Tab-separated table of C-alpha atoms (C1' of nucleotides) in Angstrom:
chain	number	residue	atom	x	y	z
A	468	UNK	CA	100.039	64.592	110.913
A	469	UNK	CA	97.753	67.510	111.415
A	470	UNK	CA	98.243	70.273	113.933
A	471	UNK	CA	95.679	68.863	116.345
A	472	UNK	CA	96.996	65.337	116.271
A	473	UNK	CA	97.183	64.332	119.939
A	474	UNK	CA	100.077	61.989	119.239
A	475	UNK	CA	102.677	64.702	118.847
A	476	UNK	CA	103.317	65.722	122.422
A	477	UNK	CA	106.776	67.141	122.094
A	478	UNK	CA	108.789	67.997	119.011
A	479	UNK	CA	106.154	69.153	116.651
A	480	UNK	CA	108.508	68.645	113.760
A	481	UNK	CA	107.957	71.927	111.972
A	482	UNK	CA	106.554	74.180	114.610
A	483	UNK	CA	108.210	77.269	113.234
A	484	UNK	CA	106.358	77.024	109.936
A	485	UNK	CA	103.146	76.028	111.687
A	486	UNK	CA	103.366	79.083	113.928
A	487	UNK	CA	103.914	81.377	110.970
A	488	UNK	CA	100.869	79.878	109.288
A	489	UNK	CA	98.769	80.300	112.415
A	490	UNK	CA	100.089	83.821	112.864
A	491	UNK	CA	99.085	84.809	109.366
A	492	UNK	CA	95.589	83.436	109.900
A	493	UNK	CA	95.288	85.255	113.212
A	494	UNK	CA	96.516	88.436	111.601
A	495	UNK	CA	93.918	88.197	108.854
A	496	UNK	CA	91.103	87.477	111.299
A	497	UNK	CA	91.916	89.801	114.172
A	498	UNK	CA	94.052	92.491	112.602
A	499	UNK	CA	97.444	93.795	113.617
A	500	UNK	CA	96.322	95.626	116.723
A	501	UNK	CA	94.432	92.731	118.279
A	502	UNK	CA	97.137	90.229	117.449
A	503	UNK	CA	97.778	87.836	120.317
A	504	UNK	CA	100.758	85.558	120.722
A	505	UNK	CA	98.939	83.143	123.010
A	506	UNK	CA	96.126	82.878	120.507
A	507	UNK	CA	98.619	81.938	117.822
A	508	UNK	CA	100.000	79.234	120.089
A	509	UNK	CA	96.494	77.923	120.757
A	510	UNK	CA	95.710	77.798	117.059
A	511	UNK	CA	98.882	75.819	116.457
A	512	UNK	CA	97.885	73.467	119.267
A	513	UNK	CA	100.885	74.216	121.396
A	514	UNK	CA	101.665	75.771	124.754
A	515	UNK	CA	101.569	79.523	125.059
A	516	UNK	CA	105.296	79.847	125.599
A	517	UNK	CA	106.337	77.636	122.711
A	518	UNK	CA	106.700	80.486	120.183
A	519	UNK	CA	109.308	82.161	122.367
A	520	UNK	CA	111.867	79.494	121.580
A	521	UNK	CA	111.595	80.072	117.821
A	522	UNK	CA	110.966	83.797	117.645
A	523	UNK	CA	111.949	85.272	120.975
A	524	UNK	CA	108.962	87.534	121.501
A	525	UNK	CA	105.947	88.851	119.639
A	526	UNK	CA	108.014	91.353	117.742
A	527	UNK	CA	110.230	88.531	116.557
A	528	UNK	CA	107.288	86.534	115.271
A	529	UNK	CA	105.778	89.512	113.472
A	530	UNK	CA	109.181	90.365	112.013
A	531	UNK	CA	109.555	86.863	110.619
A	532	UNK	CA	106.014	86.994	109.316
A	533	UNK	CA	106.723	90.324	107.648
A	534	UNK	CA	109.840	88.954	105.952
A	535	UNK	CA	107.754	86.162	104.506
A	536	UNK	CA	105.081	88.725	103.675
A	537	UNK	CA	107.457	90.737	101.523
A	538	UNK	CA	108.129	87.653	99.451
A	539	UNK	CA	104.425	87.153	98.921
A	540	UNK	CA	104.227	90.817	98.119
A	541	UNK	CA	106.765	90.365	95.343
A	542	UNK	CA	105.017	87.190	94.226
A	543	UNK	CA	101.768	89.110	93.799
A	544	UNK	CA	103.559	91.548	91.516
A	545	UNK	CA	105.302	88.753	89.628
A	546	UNK	CA	101.970	87.048	89.010
A	547	UNK	CA	100.710	90.164	87.260
A	548	UNK	CA	103.915	90.722	85.371
A	549	UNK	CA	103.836	87.222	83.941
A	550	UNK	CA	100.469	87.813	82.348
A	551	UNK	CA	101.407	91.235	80.996
A	552	UNK	CA	103.222	92.336	77.855
A	553	UNK	CA	107.000	92.297	77.901
A	554	UNK	CA	107.640	96.002	77.376
A	555	UNK	CA	108.821	97.938	80.438
A	556	UNK	CA	105.779	100.154	80.629
A	557	UNK	CA	103.369	97.233	80.743
A	558	UNK	CA	105.572	95.501	83.296
A	559	UNK	CA	105.531	98.562	85.522
A	560	UNK	CA	101.745	98.794	85.311
A	561	UNK	CA	101.499	95.113	86.152
A	562	UNK	CA	103.714	95.565	89.193
A	563	UNK	CA	101.503	98.403	90.372
A	564	UNK	CA	98.398	96.278	89.968
A	565	UNK	CA	100.086	93.443	91.844
A	566	UNK	CA	100.939	95.911	94.589
A	567	UNK	CA	97.246	96.775	94.875
A	568	UNK	CA	96.160	93.150	94.566
A	569	UNK	CA	98.258	92.260	97.560
A	570	UNK	CA	96.982	95.145	99.665
A	571	UNK	CA	93.337	94.377	98.946
A	572	UNK	CA	93.749	90.626	99.250
A	573	UNK	CA	95.622	90.697	102.552
A	574	UNK	CA	94.967	94.097	104.081
A	575	UNK	CA	96.184	93.162	107.554
A	576	UNK	CA	99.446	91.741	106.271
A	577	UNK	CA	99.895	94.773	104.058
A	578	UNK	CA	99.495	97.093	107.000
A	579	UNK	CA	101.964	95.025	108.965
A	580	UNK	CA	104.554	95.515	106.247
A	581	UNK	CA	104.095	99.239	105.747
A	582	UNK	CA	102.428	100.674	108.804
A	583	UNK	CA	103.405	98.832	111.937
A	584	UNK	CA	105.834	99.825	114.644
A	585	UNK	CA	106.158	96.266	115.880
A	586	UNK	CA	108.725	95.237	113.281
A	587	UNK	CA	112.463	95.011	113.778
A	588	UNK	CA	113.941	96.316	110.558
A	589	UNK	CA	117.445	95.587	111.769
A	590	UNK	CA	116.568	91.918	111.368
A	591	UNK	CA	118.613	90.522	108.494
A	592	UNK	CA	115.814	88.552	106.844
A	593	UNK	CA	113.318	91.386	107.000
A	594	UNK	CA	115.820	93.934	105.796
A	595	UNK	CA	116.790	91.735	102.866
A	596	UNK	CA	113.192	91.053	101.879
A	597	UNK	CA	112.210	94.676	102.219
A	598	UNK	CA	115.068	96.091	100.176
A	599	UNK	CA	114.535	93.382	97.591
A	600	UNK	CA	111.007	94.676	97.158
A	601	UNK	CA	112.217	98.211	96.676
A	602	UNK	CA	114.986	97.254	94.286
A	603	UNK	CA	112.487	95.428	92.141
A	604	UNK	CA	110.508	98.624	91.751
A	605	UNK	CA	113.572	100.737	91.125
A	606	UNK	CA	114.856	98.358	88.469
A	607	UNK	CA	111.539	98.354	86.705
A	608	UNK	CA	111.458	102.139	86.620
A	609	UNK	CA	115.013	102.200	85.302
A	610	UNK	CA	113.947	99.876	82.509
A	611	UNK	CA	111.529	102.530	81.340
A	612	UNK	CA	114.281	105.124	81.407
A	613	UNK	CA	112.985	106.807	84.537
A	614	UNK	CA	115.022	108.445	87.276
A	615	UNK	CA	114.847	107.748	90.981
A	616	UNK	CA	112.390	110.603	91.337
A	617	UNK	CA	110.193	108.745	88.893
A	618	UNK	CA	110.513	105.683	91.066
A	619	UNK	CA	109.348	107.690	94.047
A	620	UNK	CA	106.393	108.961	92.034
A	621	UNK	CA	105.349	105.503	90.933
A	622	UNK	CA	105.826	104.095	94.384
A	623	UNK	CA	103.833	106.832	96.064
A	624	UNK	CA	100.976	106.476	93.593
A	625	UNK	CA	100.776	102.699	93.847
A	626	UNK	CA	101.149	102.786	97.602
A	627	UNK	CA	98.567	105.516	98.035
A	628	UNK	CA	96.006	103.616	96.008
A	629	UNK	CA	96.825	100.354	97.749
A	630	UNK	CA	96.686	101.754	101.268
A	631	UNK	CA	93.500	103.726	100.736
A	632	UNK	CA	91.735	100.812	99.074
A	633	UNK	CA	92.927	98.357	101.703
A	634	UNK	CA	91.452	100.607	104.376
A	635	UNK	CA	88.093	100.967	102.692
A	636	UNK	CA	88.632	104.476	101.429
A	637	UNK	CA	88.230	105.616	97.819
A	638	UNK	CA	84.783	104.078	97.792
A	639	UNK	CA	83.940	105.452	94.315
A	640	UNK	CA	86.674	103.195	92.987
A	641	UNK	CA	85.990	100.382	95.403
A	642	UNK	CA	82.396	99.880	94.299
A	643	UNK	CA	83.270	99.606	90.614
A	644	UNK	CA	83.069	96.145	89.026
A	645	UNK	CA	86.395	94.410	88.650
A	646	UNK	CA	86.797	95.291	84.990
A	647	UNK	CA	86.037	98.991	85.274
A	648	UNK	CA	88.056	99.330	88.458
A	649	UNK	CA	91.112	97.900	86.818
A	650	UNK	CA	90.786	100.374	83.986
A	651	UNK	CA	90.667	103.293	86.390
A	652	UNK	CA	93.633	102.008	88.366
A	653	UNK	CA	95.677	101.587	85.203
A	654	UNK	CA	94.882	105.110	84.086
A	655	UNK	CA	95.823	106.449	87.506
A	656	UNK	CA	99.083	104.529	87.624
A	657	UNK	CA	100.139	105.623	84.147
A	658	UNK	CA	99.639	109.257	85.087
A	659	UNK	CA	102.876	109.404	86.986
A	660	UNK	CA	104.914	107.346	84.565
A	661	UNK	CA	108.239	108.745	83.421
A	662	UNK	CA	107.131	108.879	79.785
A	663	UNK	CA	104.275	111.160	80.752
A	664	UNK	CA	106.627	114.043	81.463
A	665	UNK	CA	108.965	114.096	78.520
A	666	UNK	CA	112.315	115.790	78.533
A	667	UNK	CA	115.432	114.620	80.352
A	668	UNK	CA	115.784	116.663	83.494
A	669	UNK	CA	118.229	116.389	86.336
A	670	UNK	CA	117.134	114.009	89.032
A	671	UNK	CA	116.699	116.061	92.206
A	672	UNK	CA	116.840	112.933	94.323
A	673	UNK	CA	120.221	111.425	94.966
A	674	UNK	CA	120.516	107.747	94.163
A	675	UNK	CA	121.020	106.336	97.621
A	676	UNK	CA	119.386	103.197	98.808
A	677	UNK	CA	115.933	103.428	100.242
A	678	UNK	CA	113.734	100.920	101.901
B	200	UNK	CA	92.168	124.991	138.900
B	201	UNK	CA	94.766	123.410	136.712
B	202	UNK	CA	94.799	119.797	135.634
B	203	UNK	CA	97.538	118.772	138.059
B	204	UNK	CA	96.058	120.510	141.044
B	205	UNK	CA	96.115	117.900	143.803
B	206	UNK	CA	93.065	119.469	145.386
B	207	UNK	CA	90.699	118.252	142.718
B	208	UNK	CA	89.822	114.816	144.013
B	209	UNK	CA	86.518	114.419	142.306
B	210	UNK	CA	84.980	116.350	139.440
B	211	UNK	CA	88.052	117.182	137.513
B	212	UNK	CA	86.193	119.900	135.680
B	213	UNK	CA	87.275	119.096	132.174
B	214	UNK	CA	88.430	115.516	132.346
B	215	UNK	CA	87.215	114.669	128.879
B	216	UNK	CA	89.526	117.213	127.290
B	217	UNK	CA	92.354	116.289	129.637
B	218	UNK	CA	92.014	112.635	128.690
B	219	UNK	CA	92.079	113.450	125.001
B	220	UNK	CA	95.227	115.472	125.545
B	221	UNK	CA	96.859	112.667	127.496
B	222	UNK	CA	95.734	110.153	124.895
B	223	UNK	CA	97.325	112.140	122.111
B	224	UNK	CA	100.591	112.336	124.013
B	225	UNK	CA	100.522	108.623	124.739
B	226	UNK	CA	99.780	107.905	121.115
B	227	UNK	CA	102.732	109.976	119.992
B	228	UNK	CA	105.092	108.344	122.480
B	229	UNK	CA	104.019	104.710	122.370
B	230	UNK	CA	102.338	104.361	119.000
B	231	UNK	CA	98.922	103.017	118.126
B	232	UNK	CA	99.679	99.378	118.822
B	233	UNK	CA	101.095	99.887	122.310
B	234	UNK	CA	98.390	102.334	123.302
B	235	UNK	CA	97.156	101.713	126.839
B	236	UNK	CA	94.009	103.084	128.390
B	237	UNK	CA	95.292	102.773	131.925
B	238	UNK	CA	98.419	104.634	130.984
B	239	UNK	CA	96.305	107.480	129.653
B	240	UNK	CA	94.420	107.582	132.930
B	241	UNK	CA	97.692	107.635	134.871
B	242	UNK	CA	99.011	110.490	132.772
B	243	UNK	CA	95.855	112.458	133.413
B	244	UNK	CA	96.250	111.736	137.136
B	245	UNK	CA	93.008	109.879	137.434
B	246	UNK	CA	91.834	106.377	138.274
B	247	UNK	CA	92.111	103.666	135.664
B	248	UNK	CA	88.368	103.390	135.187
B	249	UNK	CA	87.666	107.086	134.856
B	250	UNK	CA	87.877	107.182	131.051
B	251	UNK	CA	85.082	104.635	130.768
B	252	UNK	CA	82.489	107.116	131.884
B	253	UNK	CA	83.381	109.595	129.148
B	254	UNK	CA	84.276	107.312	126.269
B	255	UNK	CA	82.916	103.878	127.085
B	256	UNK	CA	85.928	101.820	126.153
B	257	UNK	CA	89.273	102.175	124.433
B	258	UNK	CA	87.699	102.169	121.018
B	259	UNK	CA	85.514	105.052	122.095
B	260	UNK	CA	88.465	107.093	123.249
B	261	UNK	CA	90.426	106.457	120.083
B	262	UNK	CA	87.362	107.281	118.006
B	263	UNK	CA	86.943	110.624	119.743
B	264	UNK	CA	90.648	111.281	119.371
B	265	UNK	CA	90.430	110.481	115.680
B	266	UNK	CA	87.519	112.873	115.197
B	267	UNK	CA	89.589	115.616	116.750
B	268	UNK	CA	92.533	114.440	114.695
B	269	UNK	CA	90.663	114.972	111.443
B	270	UNK	CA	90.076	118.571	112.410
B	271	UNK	CA	93.777	119.055	113.054
B	272	UNK	CA	94.379	117.332	109.765
B	273	UNK	CA	92.245	119.903	107.996
B	274	UNK	CA	93.888	122.678	110.003
B	275	UNK	CA	97.311	121.575	108.770
B	276	UNK	CA	96.078	121.882	105.211
B	277	UNK	CA	94.414	125.225	105.897
B	278	UNK	CA	97.653	126.574	107.336
B	279	UNK	CA	99.395	125.847	104.058
B	280	UNK	CA	96.560	127.156	101.958
B	281	UNK	CA	96.543	130.461	103.768
B	282	UNK	CA	100.161	131.130	102.840
B	283	UNK	CA	99.722	130.055	99.225
B	284	UNK	CA	98.473	131.874	96.152
B	285	UNK	CA	94.750	132.112	95.637
B	286	UNK	CA	94.471	130.217	92.377
B	287	UNK	CA	92.994	126.719	92.635
B	288	UNK	CA	96.151	124.942	91.520
B	289	UNK	CA	98.295	126.541	94.181
B	290	UNK	CA	95.615	125.828	96.761
B	291	UNK	CA	95.571	122.172	95.800
B	292	UNK	CA	99.346	121.919	96.086
B	293	UNK	CA	99.183	123.603	99.466
B	294	UNK	CA	96.594	121.122	100.663
B	295	UNK	CA	98.822	118.268	99.565
B	296	UNK	CA	101.776	119.723	101.421
B	297	UNK	CA	99.610	120.187	104.506
B	298	UNK	CA	98.548	116.558	104.172
B	299	UNK	CA	102.201	115.549	104.281
B	300	UNK	CA	103.029	118.030	107.045
B	301	UNK	CA	100.449	116.417	109.249
B	302	UNK	CA	101.598	112.886	108.520
B	303	UNK	CA	105.223	113.670	109.257
B	304	UNK	CA	104.488	115.852	112.263
B	305	UNK	CA	102.183	113.374	113.954
B	306	UNK	CA	102.833	109.992	112.372
B	307	UNK	CA	101.044	107.990	115.053
B	308	UNK	CA	97.928	110.113	114.855
B	309	UNK	CA	98.038	109.933	111.088
B	310	UNK	CA	98.154	106.165	111.196
B	311	UNK	CA	95.273	106.135	113.615
B	312	UNK	CA	93.174	108.109	111.151
B	313	UNK	CA	93.977	106.097	108.057
B	314	UNK	CA	95.254	102.711	109.098
B	315	UNK	CA	93.655	101.548	112.317
B	316	UNK	CA	90.919	98.999	112.855
B	317	UNK	CA	90.161	100.325	116.321
B	318	UNK	CA	87.957	103.176	115.115
B	319	UNK	CA	84.186	103.211	115.047
B	320	UNK	CA	83.303	104.941	111.803
B	321	UNK	CA	79.617	104.712	112.592
B	322	UNK	CA	80.277	107.303	115.277
B	323	UNK	CA	78.595	110.544	114.241
B	324	UNK	CA	81.458	112.876	115.135
B	325	UNK	CA	84.102	110.768	113.453
B	326	UNK	CA	82.013	110.223	110.363
B	327	UNK	CA	81.335	113.939	110.069
B	328	UNK	CA	84.980	114.891	110.520
B	329	UNK	CA	86.177	112.228	108.122
B	330	UNK	CA	83.765	113.085	105.320
B	331	UNK	CA	84.473	116.762	105.846
B	332	UNK	CA	88.105	116.057	105.130
B	333	UNK	CA	87.255	114.212	101.952
B	334	UNK	CA	84.813	116.848	100.761
B	335	UNK	CA	87.459	119.512	101.226
B	336	UNK	CA	89.727	117.659	98.840
B	337	UNK	CA	86.973	116.995	96.339
B	338	UNK	CA	85.900	120.635	96.298
B	339	UNK	CA	89.439	121.781	95.755
B	340	UNK	CA	89.857	119.448	92.803
B	341	UNK	CA	86.562	120.640	91.370
B	342	UNK	CA	87.835	124.214	91.599
B	343	UNK	CA	90.632	123.288	89.243
B	344	UNK	CA	88.143	121.775	86.824
B	345	UNK	CA	89.067	118.209	87.676
B	346	UNK	CA	86.798	115.198	87.762
B	347	UNK	CA	86.285	112.757	90.585
B	348	UNK	CA	88.942	110.551	89.050
B	349	UNK	CA	91.315	113.479	89.296
B	350	UNK	CA	90.417	113.762	92.958
B	351	UNK	CA	91.293	110.129	93.452
B	352	UNK	CA	94.610	110.659	91.705
B	353	UNK	CA	95.532	113.649	93.843
B	354	UNK	CA	94.417	111.919	96.997
B	355	UNK	CA	96.342	108.740	96.240
B	356	UNK	CA	99.515	110.652	95.425
B	357	UNK	CA	99.372	112.836	98.524
B	358	UNK	CA	98.441	109.906	100.729
B	359	UNK	CA	101.113	107.656	99.308
B	360	UNK	CA	103.810	110.237	99.917
B	361	UNK	CA	102.475	111.033	103.369
B	362	UNK	CA	102.179	107.423	104.480
B	363	UNK	CA	105.553	106.360	103.145
B	364	UNK	CA	107.312	109.359	104.649
B	365	UNK	CA	105.518	108.969	107.971
B	366	UNK	CA	106.727	105.370	108.118
B	367	UNK	CA	110.332	106.213	107.399
B	368	UNK	CA	110.313	105.027	103.814
B	369	UNK	CA	111.412	107.098	100.831
B	370	UNK	CA	114.599	107.922	102.688
B	371	UNK	CA	116.209	109.709	99.719
B	372	UNK	CA	113.463	112.288	100.006
B	373	UNK	CA	113.435	112.180	103.774
B	374	UNK	CA	117.072	113.148	104.133
B	375	UNK	CA	116.825	116.161	101.855
B	376	UNK	CA	116.965	119.600	103.468
B	377	UNK	CA	113.605	121.217	103.991
B	378	UNK	CA	113.847	123.448	100.955
B	379	UNK	CA	114.866	120.777	98.456
B	380	UNK	CA	112.440	118.255	99.861
B	381	UNK	CA	109.556	120.612	99.403
B	382	UNK	CA	110.546	121.177	95.802
B	383	UNK	CA	110.528	117.471	95.102
B	384	UNK	CA	107.200	116.988	96.828
B	385	UNK	CA	105.650	119.811	94.832
B	386	UNK	CA	106.901	118.365	91.578
B	387	UNK	CA	105.544	114.960	92.529
B	388	UNK	CA	102.155	116.312	93.540
B	389	UNK	CA	101.742	118.356	90.374
B	390	UNK	CA	102.369	115.284	88.253
B	391	UNK	CA	98.893	113.974	88.800
B	392	UNK	CA	97.117	117.292	88.493
B	393	UNK	CA	94.298	117.568	85.988
B	394	UNK	CA	96.026	120.393	84.125
B	395	UNK	CA	99.121	118.271	83.713
B	396	UNK	CA	97.297	116.311	81.051
B	397	UNK	CA	96.735	119.430	78.949
B	398	UNK	CA	100.355	119.902	78.008
B	399	UNK	CA	102.936	122.337	79.366
B	400	UNK	CA	101.436	125.045	81.543
B	401	UNK	CA	102.787	127.661	83.871
B	402	UNK	CA	104.131	126.358	87.125
B	403	UNK	CA	101.068	126.414	89.373
B	404	UNK	CA	103.109	126.968	92.476
B	405	UNK	CA	105.623	129.497	91.200
B	406	UNK	CA	104.519	132.112	93.711
B	407	UNK	CA	103.977	129.823	96.658
B	408	UNK	CA	105.472	130.887	99.937
B	409	UNK	CA	108.470	128.698	100.612
B	410	UNK	CA	109.071	129.123	104.311
C	116	DG	C1'	123.275	49.161	122.756
C	117	DC	C1'	123.597	52.854	126.380
C	118	DC	C1'	124.500	57.298	128.299
C	119	DT	C1'	125.111	62.147	127.873
C	120	DT	C1'	124.144	66.324	125.559
C	121	DT	C1'	121.211	69.474	123.228
C	122	DA	C1'	117.079	71.175	121.226
C	123	DT	C1'	112.389	71.529	121.922
C	124	DC	C1'	108.253	72.132	124.435
C	125	DT	C1'	105.583	72.659	129.044
C	126	DT	C1'	104.527	74.450	133.515
C	127	DT	C1'	104.488	78.011	136.674
C	128	DA	C1'	104.682	82.700	137.956
C	129	DC	C1'	104.356	87.801	137.689
C	130	DA	C1'	103.167	92.289	136.149
C	131	DC	C1'	100.209	94.490	133.117
C	132	DT	C1'	95.912	95.272	130.398
C	133	DG	C1'	90.620	96.207	129.358
C	134	DT	C1'	86.266	95.995	131.276
C	135	DC	C1'	82.623	95.283	134.591
C	136	DA	C1'	80.073	95.953	139.164
C	137	DG	C1'	79.418	98.478	143.009
C	138	DG	C1'	80.586	102.269	146.170
C	139	DA	C1'	82.072	107.078	147.261
C	140	DT	C1'	81.964	112.123	146.416
C	141	DT	C1'	80.351	116.300	144.557
C	142	DG	C1'	77.625	120.125	142.129
C	143	DG	C1'	73.281	121.392	141.030
C	144	DT	C1'	68.144	121.516	141.663
C	145	DG	C1'	63.934	121.308	143.991
D	788	DC	C1'	68.436	121.833	153.108
D	789	DA	C1'	67.729	117.352	151.130
D	790	DC	C1'	67.878	114.917	147.244
D	791	DC	C1'	69.541	113.528	142.663
D	792	DA	C1'	72.314	112.822	138.961
D	793	DA	C1'	76.748	113.143	137.226
D	794	DT	C1'	81.284	112.050	138.101
D	795	DC	C1'	85.106	109.470	139.796
D	796	DC	C1'	87.169	105.547	142.657
D	797	DT	C1'	87.934	100.722	144.417
D	798	DG	C1'	87.942	95.998	143.685
D	799	DA	C1'	87.622	92.073	140.860
D	800	DC	C1'	88.192	89.000	136.809
D	801	DA	C1'	89.853	87.103	132.589
D	802	DG	C1'	93.332	87.675	129.213
D	803	DT	C1'	98.053	89.126	127.656
D	804	DG	C1'	103.475	89.054	127.123
D	805	DT	C1'	107.515	87.357	129.016
D	806	DA	C1'	110.789	85.148	132.059
D	807	DA	C1'	112.518	80.984	134.794
D	808	DA	C1'	112.723	76.383	135.598
D	809	DG	C1'	111.363	71.729	134.621
D	810	DA	C1'	110.083	67.779	131.393
D	811	DT	C1'	110.657	65.207	127.161
D	812	DA	C1'	112.504	63.634	122.894
D	813	DA	C1'	116.067	63.461	119.366
D	814	DA	C1'	121.057	63.247	118.285
D	815	DG	C1'	125.709	62.017	118.981
D	816	DG	C1'	129.767	59.731	121.370
D	817	DC	C1'	131.421	55.483	123.518
DNA sequence: GCCTTTATCTTTACACTGTCAGGATTGGTG
DNA sequence: CACCAATCCTGACAGTGTAAAGATAAAGGC
């Protein structure tokens, strides 16, 4: 039963999932700032007020979409990690590349996750997904023997590259062929790795949770 | 004749500047995604269609605001550079700190510059201001003897920190007192510096003003 | 089986938004 | 002084988010 099957008048069956799918497509096509709730409803073949019942308002829909987005975000990193060597350093590089993969592959969704003020981070699902993403990074850095300051360094580097590339900046890197670009990104990511600055120093950043 | 002089019915005198000022305030209060052109007009005490004559449409207004924003962005860096030592390394650190100052001081404007799809980058003024900002960074890196890859590294690190902090992430760093936070940021920025690859060197920011 | 309850979706309505067309007002120029 | 061009306003239209109330289908009790 497709979305535009005229038979289903009421009780779509799985409207919530269908709306999330339509919302993601709308987000990719129109961007975060031109996102329209009624347009999402139209794409799902449903009345314009139908989403309200499942998500409350637009913010609720985007929040749910972001929670799902964080899982895809982690999946993108996991995909890289699976094809990388098992040692912690290689795993950390792979995670960084997955981070960038996600940002370049779904720039609008990426910006929703990290640069939108239309998300409700008190939402349980979003909060869980978001902290899960951070903990994954922190654990990986710990595996390499790095401190939380190292985690911040790795995060900032990966995020900076991802955000700039997703927004069309860093053109010198953007125009490189896939192979060469990946080499540059790897060299940039490894610059901030814990092993690069030898010597155990006190971690100036307290180990509280961060999201 | 001030801006809120009720006498001025027509011919505001400097409506373009007044609208940009109102737009910046609206941006700071409501964020990029809830930005409203009519609200800007109301704040400037003018009819809802008045902005059209000066900026065309909303995109035009935001584009002009972004062009001005890039100048403020450079000014924030210059303010730091002026109070820093003259050597290229210290200047580069200062620029990075100014980058972060700007992002944290005006997060909405920062996001407009680097993460909005409502800007017209074919606009001459915006293009000029934007490339000027990039060239400033590239020149500074060249002063330290760095390559273009080094410039990308410095940019990504500064931008990653700025964007994450502006969006409320990296809370462990965010909650630190001004003094300690700046120390951490400096140590993170210097990690990716060209000279960092040449082994232990003197702290490039040892004599930086710490106000 | 039938009737009631509940979840789901629709219809209707309202205030708000961006943008366009046309009209009003003013400062400057001949 | 009369005209012109720049500037700003009024009015209109389609589109948006959200709330209220109604319609329909599925589920559960008898």
